[in-house]
């Protein structure tokens, strides 16, 4: 009986499929050794390509992984070159076995580039993109991409790429410089016919830490990505950013363009939305500051946060190429208890729309000692037509101008528009109060609150004086009727001049 039980146990162990535990074991083992910077293997002909020349290299989609098998998901690959100068290992999981996906230069069209393919036989991939039909049944759209460091993006129905996500953010916005962890290896689980989700595993490596990740992708109207991660520190870090989101805010309704531009607004996201553990909803509009601006919210167990694109009107952007109204909002839903920490927002100056300049992430209050694991899980929602919203009225616009329009003085006017089903149901003679506070650098001069008869919402008009022009002003405001709070909290940072 004992021998039979032993044989059964061995057979069971031998039948175990590749899973998250395998990647976590690799991450733990890797953390015990010193970090080695990935070596480049690019021949000079690839290293010297210009931006346009690199973009002329295109993958043959007929060679996509799982294309010939006519499976619901397909995977296309990115060629090394330009910023992506080292190979990323990619494996396919079939049954119980993980097998490397081999690089083949014959899978790429090199366009007008004069390149000897014999030099590329052992090159490797820079990253990959996943295809699945979300906009039409018979066409497989690009729904997710992993390319560069630990960056990735996803799309739902009717969306265009905008905000990006990262596996991790390390020391973002610090004078000591930011550390960019990299996904060095991936494992893609082969789907079955009819599958509507895809599992991806990834190994993270960086100077001061390693990590194991599992992504479960579920494309749809709102594409969801369930993330499970385990980190191992090699050495202490100052700021560890969990579930980081990166976006672009060039100018908008609250900050006019400094150069002539026919477009009213240019941004991938217009604000940070926060749902606190105390069930408060906070909206912080993004800005394009003159210098680095780092702000945070101290929280105990966040319920969710996201960089959102609330303005969905084409007329707000007037851009027939970029279509910023179609950029996704990304909402993060923590799983389990994240405990105490802070939600940090880093905003950088940008001279144009080509640079991401806003980063939001969760910073846990306590970190494990090097060698001890840190586990966390969360769900990502890539949204457009059904964004996560507070149950109360929400801020839909924040407009900034001079305090007086007839006689310009040094005061600042901020016009905050609230909308929501509850506001439209109010009686015509309802009396609402805009409750506004400012920090020590701001002096409130007046606050007026009245119905917006065009939208059915309510407007909160604030005029203030800034004491020190070289310092920011932090403001908070919400709508109240008697003792009842009717809106989320508007939390605004007026940047220094």
CSV table of C-alpha atoms in Angstrom, one decimal:
chain,number,residue,atom,x,y,z
A,1,UNK,CA,0.0,0.0,0.0
A,2,UNK,CA,2.9,2.4,0.9
A,3,UNK,CA,4.7,1.7,-2.4
A,4,UNK,CA,1.4,2.2,-4.3
A,5,UNK,CA,0.8,5.6,-2.5
A,6,UNK,CA,4.4,6.6,-3.2
A,7,UNK,CA,4.1,5.8,-6.9
A,8,UNK,CA,0.8,7.7,-7.1
A,9,UNK,CA,2.4,10.8,-5.4
A,10,UNK,CA,5.3,10.7,-7.8
A,11,UNK,CA,2.9,10.5,-10.8
A,12,UNK,CA,0.8,13.3,-9.4
A,13,UNK,CA,3.9,15.5,-8.9
A,14,UNK,CA,5.1,14.7,-12.4
A,15,UNK,CA,1.8,15.8,-13.9
A,16,UNK,CA,1.8,19.2,-12.4
A,17,UNK,CA,1.5,21.9,-15.1
A,18,UNK,CA,3.6,25.1,-15.2
A,19,UNK,CA,2.1,27.8,-13.0
A,20,UNK,CA,2.7,30.9,-10.9
A,21,UNK,CA,4.7,28.9,-8.4
A,22,UNK,CA,7.4,28.1,-11.0
A,23,UNK,CA,7.9,31.8,-11.8
A,24,UNK,CA,7.9,32.7,-8.1
A,25,UNK,CA,10.6,30.1,-7.5
A,26,UNK,CA,12.7,31.6,-10.3
A,27,UNK,CA,12.2,35.1,-8.9
A,28,UNK,CA,13.3,34.0,-5.4
A,29,UNK,CA,16.4,32.3,-6.7
A,30,UNK,CA,17.3,35.2,-8.9
A,31,UNK,CA,17.0,37.6,-6.0
A,32,UNK,CA,19.8,35.8,-4.1
A,33,UNK,CA,22.3,36.8,-6.7
A,34,UNK,CA,23.6,40.2,-7.9
A,35,UNK,CA,21.8,41.9,-10.7
A,36,UNK,CA,23.3,41.5,-14.1
A,37,UNK,CA,22.4,44.1,-16.7
A,38,UNK,CA,21.0,42.4,-19.9
A,39,UNK,CA,23.5,42.3,-22.7
A,40,UNK,CA,22.6,43.5,-26.1
A,41,UNK,CA,23.1,41.2,-29.1
A,42,UNK,CA,22.2,43.6,-31.9
A,43,UNK,CA,24.4,43.8,-35.0
A,44,UNK,CA,25.5,47.2,-36.1
A,45,UNK,CA,23.0,47.2,-39.0
A,46,UNK,CA,20.1,47.1,-36.4
A,47,UNK,CA,21.8,49.4,-33.8
A,48,UNK,CA,22.2,52.2,-36.4
A,49,UNK,CA,18.6,52.2,-37.6
A,50,UNK,CA,16.7,55.5,-37.3
A,51,UNK,CA,13.2,55.7,-35.8
A,52,UNK,CA,11.5,55.6,-39.3
A,53,UNK,CA,13.8,52.7,-40.4
A,54,UNK,CA,13.0,50.7,-37.3
A,55,UNK,CA,9.3,51.3,-37.8
A,56,UNK,CA,9.7,49.9,-41.4
A,57,UNK,CA,10.3,46.4,-39.8
A,58,UNK,CA,7.0,44.7,-39.6
A,59,UNK,CA,5.9,41.3,-38.3
A,60,UNK,CA,4.1,38.9,-40.8
A,61,UNK,CA,0.8,38.3,-39.0
A,62,UNK,CA,0.3,35.1,-40.9
A,63,UNK,CA,3.3,33.8,-38.7
A,64,UNK,CA,1.5,34.8,-35.5
A,65,UNK,CA,1.6,32.2,-32.7
A,66,UNK,CA,-1.6,30.1,-32.8
A,67,UNK,CA,-2.7,31.6,-36.2
A,68,UNK,CA,-2.5,28.4,-38.1
A,69,UNK,CA,-4.4,26.5,-35.4
A,70,UNK,CA,-7.2,29.1,-35.7
A,71,UNK,CA,-7.4,29.6,-31.9
A,72,UNK,CA,-9.3,32.6,-30.4
A,73,UNK,CA,-6.1,34.4,-29.4
A,74,UNK,CA,-3.0,35.1,-31.6
A,75,UNK,CA,0.3,36.6,-30.6
A,76,UNK,CA,2.5,38.8,-32.9
A,77,UNK,CA,6.1,39.8,-32.0
A,78,UNK,CA,8.2,43.0,-32.0
A,79,UNK,CA,11.7,43.1,-33.5
A,80,UNK,CA,14.6,44.3,-31.4
A,81,UNK,CA,16.0,47.7,-32.3
A,82,UNK,CA,15.9,51.4,-31.4
A,83,UNK,CA,15.1,51.6,-27.6
A,84,UNK,CA,14.6,47.9,-27.3
A,85,UNK,CA,18.2,46.7,-27.5
A,86,UNK,CA,18.2,43.4,-25.6
A,87,UNK,CA,16.2,40.2,-26.1
A,88,UNK,CA,13.2,39.2,-24.0
A,89,UNK,CA,12.7,35.4,-23.7
A,90,UNK,CA,9.2,34.2,-24.7
A,91,UNK,CA,7.9,30.7,-24.0
A,92,UNK,CA,4.7,28.8,-24.9
A,93,UNK,CA,3.0,26.6,-22.3
A,94,UNK,CA,1.4,23.5,-23.9
A,95,UNK,CA,-0.1,21.1,-21.4
A,96,UNK,CA,2.5,20.6,-18.8
A,97,UNK,CA,5.5,21.8,-20.7
A,98,UNK,CA,7.0,25.3,-21.4
A,99,UNK,CA,8.9,25.6,-24.7
A,100,UNK,CA,10.8,28.6,-26.0
A,101,UNK,CA,9.3,30.5,-29.0
A,102,UNK,CA,12.2,30.7,-31.4
A,103,UNK,CA,13.1,33.9,-33.2
A,104,UNK,CA,13.0,33.6,-37.0
A,105,UNK,CA,13.9,36.7,-39.2
A,106,UNK,CA,11.8,35.1,-42.0
A,107,UNK,CA,8.8,36.1,-39.9
A,108,UNK,CA,9.5,39.8,-40.4
A,109,UNK,CA,9.3,42.2,-43.4
A,110,UNK,CA,12.3,44.5,-43.3
A,111,UNK,CA,10.9,47.0,-45.8
A,112,UNK,CA,13.5,49.2,-47.4
A,113,UNK,CA,16.2,48.4,-44.9
A,114,UNK,CA,19.3,46.6,-46.3
A,115,UNK,CA,19.8,44.0,-43.7
A,116,UNK,CA,21.7,40.6,-43.9
A,117,UNK,CA,19.2,38.2,-42.2
A,118,UNK,CA,22.1,35.7,-41.6
A,119,UNK,CA,23.2,38.1,-38.8
A,120,UNK,CA,19.8,37.9,-37.1
A,121,UNK,CA,19.4,34.1,-36.6
A,122,UNK,CA,19.9,34.2,-32.8
A,123,UNK,CA,18.5,37.7,-32.2
A,124,UNK,CA,15.4,37.3,-30.1
A,125,UNK,CA,12.2,39.4,-29.6
A,126,UNK,CA,11.7,42.8,-28.0
A,127,UNK,CA,8.1,42.1,-26.9
A,128,UNK,CA,4.7,40.9,-28.2
A,129,UNK,CA,1.1,41.9,-28.8
A,130,UNK,CA,-2.0,39.9,-28.3
A,131,UNK,CA,-5.0,39.8,-30.7
A,132,UNK,CA,-8.6,38.9,-30.1
A,133,UNK,CA,-11.9,40.0,-31.7
A,134,UNK,CA,-13.6,42.7,-29.6
A,135,UNK,CA,-14.9,45.2,-32.3
A,136,UNK,CA,-16.0,42.6,-34.9
A,137,UNK,CA,-16.4,38.8,-34.7
A,138,UNK,CA,-14.3,38.0,-37.7
A,139,UNK,CA,-11.3,40.4,-37.1
A,140,UNK,CA,-8.8,39.9,-34.3
A,141,UNK,CA,-8.0,43.3,-32.8
A,142,UNK,CA,-4.9,44.2,-31.0
A,143,UNK,CA,-6.0,44.0,-27.3
A,144,UNK,CA,-2.8,44.0,-25.3
A,145,UNK,CA,0.9,44.7,-25.8
A,146,UNK,CA,4.1,44.2,-23.7
A,147,UNK,CA,7.0,46.2,-24.9
A,148,UNK,CA,9.8,48.0,-23.1
A,149,UNK,CA,10.9,47.6,-19.4
A,150,UNK,CA,7.8,46.5,-17.5
A,151,UNK,CA,5.3,48.5,-19.6
A,152,UNK,CA,2.1,47.1,-21.0
A,153,UNK,CA,-1.2,48.5,-22.4
A,154,UNK,CA,-4.6,47.0,-23.1
A,155,UNK,CA,-7.7,48.0,-25.1
A,156,UNK,CA,-11.4,47.4,-24.9
A,157,UNK,CA,-14.1,47.8,-27.5
A,158,UNK,CA,-13.9,51.1,-29.4
A,159,UNK,CA,-10.7,52.2,-27.6
A,160,UNK,CA,-7.4,53.6,-28.8
A,161,UNK,CA,-4.1,53.3,-26.9
A,162,UNK,CA,-3.4,56.0,-24.4
A,163,UNK,CA,-2.6,55.4,-20.7
A,164,UNK,CA,0.1,52.7,-20.0
A,165,UNK,CA,0.6,50.4,-17.1
A,166,UNK,CA,3.8,49.0,-15.6
A,167,UNK,CA,4.6,46.0,-13.5
A,168,UNK,CA,6.3,48.2,-10.9
A,169,UNK,CA,7.6,51.7,-10.3
A,170,UNK,CA,10.7,52.2,-8.2
A,171,UNK,CA,11.8,55.6,-6.8
A,172,UNK,CA,9.7,57.6,-9.3
A,173,UNK,CA,10.2,61.3,-9.1
A,174,UNK,CA,13.2,61.1,-6.7
A,175,UNK,CA,16.4,63.1,-7.1
A,176,UNK,CA,18.4,59.9,-6.9
A,177,UNK,CA,16.8,58.8,-10.2
A,178,UNK,CA,14.2,56.3,-11.1
A,179,UNK,CA,14.9,52.6,-11.5
A,180,UNK,CA,13.0,50.8,-14.3
A,181,UNK,CA,12.5,47.1,-13.6
A,182,UNK,CA,12.2,44.9,-16.7
A,183,UNK,CA,10.1,41.9,-17.7
A,184,UNK,CA,13.0,39.6,-18.8
A,185,UNK,CA,11.0,36.4,-19.6
A,186,UNK,CA,7.3,35.5,-20.5
A,187,UNK,CA,5.3,32.3,-20.6
A,188,UNK,CA,2.1,32.3,-22.7
A,189,UNK,CA,-0.5,29.6,-21.9
A,190,UNK,CA,-1.8,28.1,-25.1
A,191,UNK,CA,-5.6,28.7,-25.2
A,192,UNK,CA,-8.2,26.2,-26.1
A,193,UNK,CA,-10.9,26.7,-28.8
A,194,UNK,CA,-13.6,28.9,-27.4
A,195,UNK,CA,-11.5,30.4,-24.7
A,196,UNK,CA,-12.3,34.0,-23.9
A,197,UNK,CA,-9.3,34.7,-21.6
A,198,UNK,CA,-5.6,34.2,-21.8
A,199,UNK,CA,-3.0,33.7,-19.1
A,200,UNK,CA,0.5,35.2,-19.2
A,201,UNK,CA,3.3,34.7,-16.7
A,202,UNK,CA,6.3,37.1,-16.4
A,203,UNK,CA,9.6,37.3,-14.6
A,204,UNK,CA,10.6,40.8,-13.4
A,205,UNK,CA,14.3,41.7,-12.8
A,206,UNK,CA,15.9,44.9,-11.6
A,207,UNK,CA,18.9,46.2,-9.7
A,208,UNK,CA,17.2,46.0,-6.3
A,209,UNK,CA,14.4,43.4,-6.7
A,210,UNK,CA,12.9,40.6,-8.7
A,211,UNK,CA,9.3,39.5,-9.1
A,212,UNK,CA,6.9,36.9,-10.5
A,213,UNK,CA,3.7,38.0,-12.3
A,214,UNK,CA,0.5,36.4,-13.6
A,215,UNK,CA,-1.8,38.3,-15.9
A,216,UNK,CA,-5.2,36.9,-16.9
A,217,UNK,CA,-6.5,38.9,-19.9
A,218,UNK,CA,-10.3,39.0,-20.6
A,219,UNK,CA,-11.0,41.2,-23.6
A,220,UNK,CA,-14.4,42.9,-24.0
A,221,UNK,CA,-16.3,46.2,-23.9
A,222,UNK,CA,-14.3,46.7,-20.7
A,223,UNK,CA,-11.1,44.7,-21.0
A,224,UNK,CA,-10.1,43.3,-17.6
A,225,UNK,CA,-6.6,42.2,-16.6
A,226,UNK,CA,-6.3,40.3,-13.3
A,227,UNK,CA,-2.8,40.7,-11.8
A,228,UNK,CA,-1.1,38.5,-9.2
A,229,UNK,CA,2.5,39.4,-8.2
A,230,UNK,CA,5.2,38.3,-5.7
A,231,UNK,CA,8.2,40.5,-5.2
A,232,UNK,CA,11.6,39.8,-3.6
A,233,UNK,CA,13.8,42.8,-2.6
A,234,UNK,CA,17.6,42.5,-3.2
A,235,UNK,CA,18.1,45.7,-1.3
A,236,UNK,CA,15.9,48.4,0.3
A,237,UNK,CA,14.1,50.9,-2.0
A,238,UNK,CA,12.8,54.3,-1.0
A,239,UNK,CA,9.5,54.3,-3.0
A,240,UNK,CA,7.9,51.1,-4.2
A,241,UNK,CA,5.0,51.9,-6.5
A,242,UNK,CA,2.4,49.1,-6.8
A,243,UNK,CA,0.0,49.0,-9.8
A,244,UNK,CA,1.5,52.1,-11.5
A,245,UNK,CA,-0.3,53.9,-14.3
A,246,UNK,CA,1.4,56.3,-16.7
A,247,UNK,CA,-0.3,58.9,-18.8
A,248,UNK,CA,0.0,62.2,-20.6
A,249,UNK,CA,-1.6,65.6,-19.8
A,250,UNK,CA,-0.4,68.4,-22.1
A,251,UNK,CA,-3.2,71.0,-21.7
A,252,UNK,CA,-6.9,71.1,-21.0
A,253,UNK,CA,-9.8,73.1,-19.8
A,254,UNK,CA,-8.1,73.9,-16.5
A,255,UNK,CA,-4.8,74.9,-18.1
A,256,UNK,CA,-4.7,76.5,-21.5
A,257,UNK,CA,-2.0,75.8,-24.1
A,258,UNK,CA,1.0,78.1,-24.0
A,259,UNK,CA,1.4,77.9,-27.8
A,260,UNK,CA,-1.2,78.5,-30.4
A,261,UNK,CA,-3.1,75.2,-30.9
A,262,UNK,CA,-6.3,74.7,-32.7
A,263,UNK,CA,-7.3,71.9,-30.3
A,264,UNK,CA,-9.1,72.9,-27.1
A,265,UNK,CA,-7.6,70.0,-25.1
A,266,UNK,CA,-4.8,67.4,-25.5
A,267,UNK,CA,-4.5,64.6,-22.9
A,268,UNK,CA,-4.8,60.9,-22.5
A,269,UNK,CA,-6.2,61.3,-19.0
A,270,UNK,CA,-7.8,64.3,-17.4
A,271,UNK,CA,-7.8,63.3,-13.7
A,272,UNK,CA,-7.0,60.9,-10.9
A,273,UNK,CA,-10.0,59.2,-9.3
A,274,UNK,CA,-9.7,57.7,-5.8
A,275,UNK,CA,-12.1,55.6,-3.8
A,276,UNK,CA,-10.7,55.5,-0.2
A,277,UNK,CA,-11.1,52.9,2.5
A,278,UNK,CA,-13.4,55.3,4.3
A,279,UNK,CA,-15.7,55.3,1.3
A,280,UNK,CA,-14.8,58.8,0.1
A,281,UNK,CA,-14.5,59.5,-3.6
A,282,UNK,CA,-11.9,62.0,-4.6
A,283,UNK,CA,-11.2,63.6,-8.0
A,284,UNK,CA,-7.9,65.3,-8.7
A,285,UNK,CA,-7.7,67.0,-12.1
A,286,UNK,CA,-4.3,66.6,-13.8
A,287,UNK,CA,-2.0,69.5,-14.6
A,288,UNK,CA,1.1,70.2,-16.6
A,289,UNK,CA,3.4,71.8,-14.0
A,290,UNK,CA,6.4,74.1,-14.6
A,291,UNK,CA,8.5,71.7,-12.4
A,292,UNK,CA,8.2,68.3,-10.7
A,293,UNK,CA,5.0,68.1,-8.6
A,294,UNK,CA,4.5,65.2,-6.2
A,295,UNK,CA,1.4,64.8,-4.1
A,296,UNK,CA,-0.2,62.0,-2.2
A,297,UNK,CA,-3.2,60.7,-0.3
A,298,UNK,CA,-2.6,58.8,2.9
A,299,UNK,CA,-5.0,55.9,3.0
A,300,UNK,CA,-5.8,52.7,4.9
A,301,UNK,CA,-6.9,50.0,2.5
A,302,UNK,CA,-7.8,51.8,-0.8
A,303,UNK,CA,-10.9,50.5,-2.6
A,304,UNK,CA,-9.7,51.7,-6.0
A,305,UNK,CA,-8.0,54.3,-8.0
A,306,UNK,CA,-7.4,55.2,-11.7
A,307,UNK,CA,-6.2,57.6,-14.2
A,308,UNK,CA,-9.4,58.5,-16.1
A,309,UNK,CA,-10.4,60.2,-19.3
A,310,UNK,CA,-13.8,61.5,-18.2
A,311,UNK,CA,-14.3,63.9,-21.1
A,312,UNK,CA,-15.7,61.8,-24.0
A,313,UNK,CA,-16.8,64.6,-26.3
A,314,UNK,CA,-15.0,64.9,-29.7
A,315,UNK,CA,-15.6,68.6,-29.6
A,316,UNK,CA,-13.3,68.9,-26.6
A,317,UNK,CA,-10.3,67.7,-28.7
A,318,UNK,CA,-11.1,68.3,-32.4
A,319,UNK,CA,-8.3,65.9,-33.3
A,320,UNK,CA,-9.2,63.5,-36.2
A,321,UNK,CA,-5.9,61.6,-35.9
A,322,UNK,CA,-5.3,61.2,-32.2
A,323,UNK,CA,-9.0,60.9,-31.1
A,324,UNK,CA,-8.3,61.6,-27.5
A,325,UNK,CA,-12.0,61.0,-26.7
A,326,UNK,CA,-11.4,57.3,-27.4
A,327,UNK,CA,-8.4,56.9,-25.0
A,328,UNK,CA,-9.2,54.4,-22.2
A,329,UNK,CA,-9.6,55.1,-18.5
A,330,UNK,CA,-7.9,52.5,-16.3
A,331,UNK,CA,-9.3,51.6,-12.9
A,332,UNK,CA,-7.4,49.6,-10.3
A,333,UNK,CA,-9.4,47.4,-7.9
A,334,UNK,CA,-7.2,46.0,-5.1
A,335,UNK,CA,-7.8,42.4,-4.1
A,336,UNK,CA,-7.4,41.5,-0.4
A,337,UNK,CA,-6.2,44.0,2.2
A,338,UNK,CA,-3.5,46.4,1.0
A,339,UNK,CA,-3.3,48.0,4.5
A,340,UNK,CA,-1.9,51.4,5.2
A,341,UNK,CA,0.1,53.5,2.7
A,342,UNK,CA,-0.3,56.3,0.3
A,343,UNK,CA,-1.6,56.9,-3.2
A,344,UNK,CA,1.1,59.0,-4.9
A,345,UNK,CA,0.7,61.2,-8.0
A,346,UNK,CA,3.8,62.4,-9.8
A,347,UNK,CA,3.4,65.1,-12.4
A,348,UNK,CA,6.2,66.3,-14.6
A,349,UNK,CA,6.4,69.2,-17.1
A,350,UNK,CA,6.1,68.3,-20.7
A,351,UNK,CA,6.7,70.6,-23.7
A,352,UNK,CA,4.5,68.5,-26.0
A,353,UNK,CA,2.1,65.6,-26.2
A,354,UNK,CA,4.8,62.9,-27.0
A,355,UNK,CA,5.9,62.5,-23.4
A,356,UNK,CA,4.0,60.8,-20.6
A,357,UNK,CA,4.1,63.1,-17.6
A,358,UNK,CA,1.7,61.7,-15.0
A,359,UNK,CA,2.3,58.6,-12.9
A,360,UNK,CA,0.0,57.3,-10.2
A,361,UNK,CA,0.7,54.2,-7.9
A,362,UNK,CA,0.1,52.8,-4.5
A,363,UNK,CA,3.0,52.9,-1.9
A,364,UNK,CA,2.7,50.5,1.0
A,365,UNK,CA,3.6,51.8,4.4
A,366,UNK,CA,5.8,48.8,5.3
A,367,UNK,CA,8.0,46.7,3.1
A,368,UNK,CA,9.5,43.3,3.8
A,369,UNK,CA,13.2,42.8,4.4
A,370,UNK,CA,15.3,41.7,1.5
A,371,UNK,CA,14.7,38.1,0.7
A,372,UNK,CA,11.1,38.1,2.2
A,373,UNK,CA,8.2,38.0,-0.3
A,374,UNK,CA,5.7,40.7,-0.9
A,375,UNK,CA,2.4,39.6,-2.4
A,376,UNK,CA,-0.4,41.6,-3.9
A,377,UNK,CA,-3.2,41.2,-6.4
A,378,UNK,CA,-5.5,43.6,-8.2
A,379,UNK,CA,-7.9,43.9,-11.2
A,380,UNK,CA,-7.4,46.4,-14.0
A,381,UNK,CA,-10.4,47.7,-15.9
A,382,UNK,CA,-9.6,49.3,-19.3
A,383,UNK,CA,-12.8,51.4,-19.8
A,384,UNK,CA,-14.5,53.9,-22.1
A,385,UNK,CA,-18.3,53.7,-22.3
A,386,UNK,CA,-18.9,52.5,-18.7
A,387,UNK,CA,-16.2,54.0,-16.6
A,388,UNK,CA,-16.2,53.4,-12.8
A,389,UNK,CA,-17.9,56.4,-11.2
A,390,UNK,CA,-18.8,57.5,-7.7
A,391,UNK,CA,-22.5,57.0,-6.7
A,392,UNK,CA,-22.8,60.7,-5.9
A,393,UNK,CA,-22.4,63.6,-8.4
A,394,UNK,CA,-19.0,63.8,-10.0
A,395,UNK,CA,-16.8,66.5,-11.4
A,396,UNK,CA,-17.0,66.8,-15.2
A,397,UNK,CA,-15.1,70.0,-15.7
A,398,UNK,CA,-12.6,72.3,-13.9
A,399,UNK,CA,-12.0,75.6,-15.7
A,400,UNK,CA,-9.4,78.2,-14.7
A,401,UNK,CA,-9.2,81.9,-15.5
A,402,UNK,CA,-8.7,85.3,-14.0
A,403,UNK,CA,-10.7,86.2,-10.9
A,404,UNK,CA,-12.2,89.3,-12.6
A,405,UNK,CA,-12.9,89.4,-16.3
A,406,UNK,CA,-13.5,93.2,-16.6
A,407,UNK,CA,-10.6,94.3,-14.5
A,408,UNK,CA,-7.7,91.8,-14.3
A,409,UNK,CA,-6.2,91.4,-10.9
A,410,UNK,CA,-4.0,88.7,-9.3
A,411,UNK,CA,-6.9,86.5,-8.2
A,412,UNK,CA,-7.6,83.2,-9.8
A,413,UNK,CA,-11.1,81.8,-10.7
A,414,UNK,CA,-11.9,78.1,-10.8
A,415,UNK,CA,-15.2,77.0,-12.2
A,416,UNK,CA,-16.1,73.4,-11.2
A,417,UNK,CA,-19.0,71.6,-12.9
A,418,UNK,CA,-20.8,68.8,-11.1
A,419,UNK,CA,-23.2,66.4,-12.8
A,420,UNK,CA,-25.1,63.3,-11.8
A,421,UNK,CA,-28.6,61.8,-11.8
A,422,UNK,CA,-29.2,62.9,-8.2
A,423,UNK,CA,-28.6,66.6,-9.1
A,424,UNK,CA,-31.2,66.5,-11.9
A,425,UNK,CA,-33.8,65.2,-9.5
A,426,UNK,CA,-33.4,68.2,-7.2
A,427,UNK,CA,-36.3,70.7,-6.9
A,428,UNK,CA,-35.9,73.9,-8.9
A,429,UNK,CA,-35.6,75.9,-5.6
A,430,UNK,CA,-33.1,73.5,-4.0
A,431,UNK,CA,-30.4,75.2,-2.0
A,432,UNK,CA,-26.9,73.7,-2.3
A,433,UNK,CA,-23.7,74.9,-0.7
A,434,UNK,CA,-20.2,74.6,-2.2
A,435,UNK,CA,-17.9,73.7,0.7
A,436,UNK,CA,-14.4,74.8,-0.2
A,437,UNK,CA,-11.2,74.9,1.8
A,438,UNK,CA,-7.7,76.0,0.9
A,439,UNK,CA,-4.3,75.5,2.5
A,440,UNK,CA,-2.2,78.2,4.1
A,441,UNK,CA,-0.9,79.5,0.7
A,442,UNK,CA,-4.4,80.3,-0.6
A,443,UNK,CA,-7.0,82.9,0.6
A,444,UNK,CA,-10.5,82.2,-0.5
A,445,UNK,CA,-12.2,85.4,-1.6
A,446,UNK,CA,-15.7,84.0,-2.6
A,447,UNK,CA,-17.6,80.9,-3.4
A,448,UNK,CA,-20.8,80.8,-5.4
A,449,UNK,CA,-22.9,77.7,-6.1
A,450,UNK,CA,-25.8,77.6,-8.5
A,451,UNK,CA,-27.6,75.4,-11.0
A,452,UNK,CA,-26.3,74.9,-14.5
A,453,UNK,CA,-29.6,75.1,-16.4
A,454,UNK,CA,-28.0,73.8,-19.6
A,455,UNK,CA,-26.6,70.5,-18.2
A,456,UNK,CA,-28.9,70.0,-15.3
A,457,UNK,CA,-25.9,69.9,-13.0
A,458,UNK,CA,-24.5,72.5,-10.5
A,459,UNK,CA,-21.6,74.9,-10.8
A,460,UNK,CA,-19.3,75.8,-8.0
A,461,UNK,CA,-17.4,79.1,-8.7
A,462,UNK,CA,-14.3,79.8,-6.6
A,463,UNK,CA,-12.2,82.9,-6.5
A,464,UNK,CA,-9.0,82.9,-4.5
A,465,UNK,CA,-5.7,84.8,-3.9
A,466,UNK,CA,-2.4,83.0,-3.8
A,467,UNK,CA,-0.1,84.4,-1.2
A,468,UNK,CA,3.2,83.0,-2.6
A,469,UNK,CA,3.3,82.6,-6.4
A,470,UNK,CA,6.3,80.3,-6.2
A,471,UNK,CA,4.3,77.7,-4.2
A,472,UNK,CA,1.3,75.6,-5.0
A,473,UNK,CA,-2.2,75.9,-3.5
A,474,UNK,CA,-4.2,72.8,-2.5
A,475,UNK,CA,-7.9,73.1,-2.5
A,476,UNK,CA,-10.8,70.8,-1.6
A,477,UNK,CA,-14.5,71.2,-2.3
A,478,UNK,CA,-17.8,69.4,-2.5
A,479,UNK,CA,-21.5,70.0,-2.8
A,480,UNK,CA,-23.8,69.8,0.3
A,481,UNK,CA,-27.5,70.2,1.0
A,482,UNK,CA,-28.0,70.7,4.7
A,483,UNK,CA,-26.1,67.8,6.3
A,484,UNK,CA,-26.1,65.7,3.2
A,485,UNK,CA,-23.0,65.4,0.9
A,486,UNK,CA,-24.2,65.3,-2.7
A,487,UNK,CA,-20.9,65.0,-4.6
A,488,UNK,CA,-17.4,63.5,-4.7
A,489,UNK,CA,-14.6,65.6,-3.3
A,490,UNK,CA,-12.9,67.9,-5.8
A,491,UNK,CA,-9.2,68.0,-4.8
A,492,UNK,CA,-7.2,70.5,-6.9
A,493,UNK,CA,-3.6,71.5,-6.9
A,494,UNK,CA,-2.9,75.0,-8.3
A,495,UNK,CA,0.7,74.7,-9.5
A,496,UNK,CA,3.3,77.4,-8.8
A,497,UNK,CA,3.7,80.1,-11.4
